[in-house]
Coordinates of C-alpha atoms in Angstrom, one line a residue:
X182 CA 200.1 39.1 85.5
X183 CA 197.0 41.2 85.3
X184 CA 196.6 44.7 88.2
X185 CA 193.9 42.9 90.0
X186 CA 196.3 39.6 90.5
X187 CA 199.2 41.8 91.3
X188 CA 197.5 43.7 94.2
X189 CA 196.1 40.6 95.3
X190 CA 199.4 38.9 95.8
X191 CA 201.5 41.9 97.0
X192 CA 199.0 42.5 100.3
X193 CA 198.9 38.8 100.9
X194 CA 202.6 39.4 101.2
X195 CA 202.0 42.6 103.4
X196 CA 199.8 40.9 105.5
X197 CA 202.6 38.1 106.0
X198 CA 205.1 40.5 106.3
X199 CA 203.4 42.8 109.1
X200 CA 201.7 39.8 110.7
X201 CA 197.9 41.3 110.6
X202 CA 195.3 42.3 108.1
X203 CA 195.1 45.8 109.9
X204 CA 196.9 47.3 107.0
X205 CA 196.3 50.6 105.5
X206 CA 195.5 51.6 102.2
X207 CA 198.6 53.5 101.8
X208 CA 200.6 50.7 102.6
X209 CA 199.2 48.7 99.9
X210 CA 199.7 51.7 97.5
X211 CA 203.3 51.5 98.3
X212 CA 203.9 47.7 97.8
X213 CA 202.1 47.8 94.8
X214 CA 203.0 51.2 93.3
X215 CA 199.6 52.1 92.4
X216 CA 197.5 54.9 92.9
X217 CA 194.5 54.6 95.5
X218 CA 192.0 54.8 92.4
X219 CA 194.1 52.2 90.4
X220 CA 193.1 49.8 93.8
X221 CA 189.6 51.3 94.0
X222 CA 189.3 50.4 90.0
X223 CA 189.6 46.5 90.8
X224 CA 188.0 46.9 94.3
X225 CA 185.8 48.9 95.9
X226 CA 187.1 49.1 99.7
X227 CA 189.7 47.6 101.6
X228 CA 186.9 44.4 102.9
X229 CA 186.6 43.2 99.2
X230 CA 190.1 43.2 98.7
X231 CA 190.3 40.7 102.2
X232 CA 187.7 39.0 100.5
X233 CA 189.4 38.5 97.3
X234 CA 192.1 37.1 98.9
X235 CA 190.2 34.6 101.0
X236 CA 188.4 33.5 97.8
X237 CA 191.8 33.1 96.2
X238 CA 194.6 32.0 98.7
X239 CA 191.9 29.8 101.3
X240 CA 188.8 29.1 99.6
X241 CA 190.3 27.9 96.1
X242 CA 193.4 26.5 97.4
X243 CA 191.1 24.1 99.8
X244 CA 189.9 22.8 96.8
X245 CA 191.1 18.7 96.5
X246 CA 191.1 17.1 93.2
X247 CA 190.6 13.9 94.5
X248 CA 191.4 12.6 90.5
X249 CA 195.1 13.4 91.2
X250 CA 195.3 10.7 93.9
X251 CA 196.9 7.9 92.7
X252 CA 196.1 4.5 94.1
X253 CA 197.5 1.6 94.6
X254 CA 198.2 -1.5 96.0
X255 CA 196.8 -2.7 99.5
X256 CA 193.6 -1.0 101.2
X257 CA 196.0 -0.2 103.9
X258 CA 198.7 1.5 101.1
X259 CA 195.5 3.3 99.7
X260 CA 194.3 4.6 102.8
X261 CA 197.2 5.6 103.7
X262 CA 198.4 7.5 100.4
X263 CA 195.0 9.4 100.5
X264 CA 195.5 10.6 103.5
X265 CA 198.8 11.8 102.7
X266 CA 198.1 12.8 99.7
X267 CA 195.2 15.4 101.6
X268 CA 198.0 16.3 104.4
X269 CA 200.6 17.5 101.9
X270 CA 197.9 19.2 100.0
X271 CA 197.6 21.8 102.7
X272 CA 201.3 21.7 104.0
X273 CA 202.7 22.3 100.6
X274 CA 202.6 26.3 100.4
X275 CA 200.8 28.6 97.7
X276 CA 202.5 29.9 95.4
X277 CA 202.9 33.7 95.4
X278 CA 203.8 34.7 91.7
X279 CA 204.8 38.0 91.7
X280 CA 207.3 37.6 94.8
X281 CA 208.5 35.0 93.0
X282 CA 208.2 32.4 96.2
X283 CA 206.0 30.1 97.9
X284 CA 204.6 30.8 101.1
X285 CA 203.6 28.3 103.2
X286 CA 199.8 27.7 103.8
X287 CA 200.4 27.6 107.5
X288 CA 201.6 30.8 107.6
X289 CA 198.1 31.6 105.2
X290 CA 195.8 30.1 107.3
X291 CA 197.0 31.5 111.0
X292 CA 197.0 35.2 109.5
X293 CA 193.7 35.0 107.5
X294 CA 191.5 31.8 110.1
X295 CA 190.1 34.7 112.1
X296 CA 188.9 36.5 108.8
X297 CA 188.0 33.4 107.0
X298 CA 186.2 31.5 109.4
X299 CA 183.5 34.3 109.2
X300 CA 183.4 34.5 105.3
X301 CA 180.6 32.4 104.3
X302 CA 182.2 30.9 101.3
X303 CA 185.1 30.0 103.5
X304 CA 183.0 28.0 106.0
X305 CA 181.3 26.3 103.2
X306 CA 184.4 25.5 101.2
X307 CA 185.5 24.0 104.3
X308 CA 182.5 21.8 105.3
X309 CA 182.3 20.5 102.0
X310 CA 185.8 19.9 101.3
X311 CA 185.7 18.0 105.1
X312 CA 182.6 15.9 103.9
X313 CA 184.2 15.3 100.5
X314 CA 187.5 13.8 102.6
X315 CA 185.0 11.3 104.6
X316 CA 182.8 10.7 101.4
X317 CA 186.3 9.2 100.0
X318 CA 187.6 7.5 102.5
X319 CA 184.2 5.6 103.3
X320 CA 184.3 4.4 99.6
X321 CA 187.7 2.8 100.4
X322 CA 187.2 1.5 103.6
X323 CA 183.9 -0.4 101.7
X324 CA 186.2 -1.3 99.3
X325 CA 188.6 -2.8 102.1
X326 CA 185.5 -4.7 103.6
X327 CA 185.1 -6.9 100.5
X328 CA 188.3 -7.6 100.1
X329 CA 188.6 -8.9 103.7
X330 CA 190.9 -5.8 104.4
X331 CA 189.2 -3.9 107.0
X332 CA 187.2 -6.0 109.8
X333 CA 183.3 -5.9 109.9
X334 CA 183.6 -5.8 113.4
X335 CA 183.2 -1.6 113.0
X336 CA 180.7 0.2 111.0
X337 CA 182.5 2.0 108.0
X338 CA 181.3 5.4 109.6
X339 CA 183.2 5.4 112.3
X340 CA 186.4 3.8 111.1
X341 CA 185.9 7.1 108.5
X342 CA 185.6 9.2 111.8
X343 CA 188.6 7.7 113.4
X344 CA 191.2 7.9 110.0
X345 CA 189.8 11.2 109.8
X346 CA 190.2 12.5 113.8
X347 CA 193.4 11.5 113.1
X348 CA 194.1 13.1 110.1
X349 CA 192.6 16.8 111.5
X350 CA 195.1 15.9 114.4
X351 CA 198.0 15.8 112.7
X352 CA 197.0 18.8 110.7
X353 CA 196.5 20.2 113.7
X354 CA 200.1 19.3 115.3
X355 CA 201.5 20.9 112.1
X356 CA 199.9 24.4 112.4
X357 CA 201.4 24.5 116.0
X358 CA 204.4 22.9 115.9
X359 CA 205.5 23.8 112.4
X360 CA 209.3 22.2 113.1
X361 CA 208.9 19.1 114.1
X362 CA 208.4 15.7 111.7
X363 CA 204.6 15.7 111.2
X364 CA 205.3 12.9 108.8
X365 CA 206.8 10.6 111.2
X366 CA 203.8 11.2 113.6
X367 CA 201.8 10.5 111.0
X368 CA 203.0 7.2 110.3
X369 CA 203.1 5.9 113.8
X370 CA 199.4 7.3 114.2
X371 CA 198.4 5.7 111.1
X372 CA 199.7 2.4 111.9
X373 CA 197.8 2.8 115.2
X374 CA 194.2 3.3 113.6
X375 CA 195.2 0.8 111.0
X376 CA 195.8 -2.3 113.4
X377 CA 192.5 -1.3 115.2
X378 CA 190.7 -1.9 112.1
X379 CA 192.2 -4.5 109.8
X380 CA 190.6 -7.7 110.0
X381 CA 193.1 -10.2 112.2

């Protein structure tokens, strides 16, 4: 692993550890056993290094590759699969090579929001990736309509807006209530929006 990685990951660990990003720079010269020049080499004051960090651990992990979804089945199971497969994108964790563990995104995003909601990239990493979700999800509720899946009775807009309320609810649920079975509350909520919207 290259300096610039290393520090990266150690005072996203520091941060997690100490539960804020007021951390000094003598801190993060202890965790990584570097000098304050070897830091200052790869960044040039403690706000790049935050920034760094957003861009690594919030803006790239936000990222979907909506190619890795794999679909099959009914427009209900598809549906449903993409939205799981989006909900366990974010719940899995990031992995934190040189601590040799993964850290769970919640724990990411509650420590770093405050920070990352203001960081330009952040909020447009965010947007996008929000209007990518509906942009896929609208193609398969289409898809649903011709196959006499999905009722006409709705426009596909707002059945998007509903699958996707409830999917930002559920995330929601999870960064609050981190113990209890966000999988079983997404079911029963799924199965909810579902029989509003498949064609009887």
């Amino acid at each position: 692993m290259n300096t610039k990685d290393l520090i990266l990951e150690k005072t996203l660990k520091l941060i997690l550890e100490k539960g804020t990003i007021d951390i000094s720079i003598s801190e993060i010269r202890n965790c990584t056993g570097l000098t304050t020049g070897g830091i200052y080499y790869h960044f040039s004051d403690k706000s790049d290094l935050f920034e760094a960090i957003l861009q690594k651990y919030i803006v790239d992990y936000i990222k979907i590759d909506f190619d890795q979804i794999n679909l099959e089945g009914s427009s209900k199971e598809r549906i449903h699969d993409a939205l799981c497969y989006v909900l366990h994108h974010f719940i899995n964790g990031v992995e934190i090579e040189s601590i040799d563990e993964k850290i769970n995104y919640r724990d990411v995003v509650l420590l770093l929001t405050g920070t990352g909601y203001a960081d330009d990239d952040t909020n447009i990493m965010i947007s996008q990736t929000g209007n990518d979700v509906r942009t896929f999800l609208s193609d398969l509720v289409e898809e649903g309509k011709r196959q006499n899946e999905i009722s006409e009775d709705f426009p596909t807009k707002n059945i998007v807006e509903s699958l996707y309320i409830m999917y930002m609810g559920i995330q929601y649920f999870w960064l609050l209530s981190p113990d209890e079975s966000f999988d079983q509350i997404f079911e029963k909520s799924f199965d909810m929006t579902w029989h509003a919207i498949e064609c009887h």
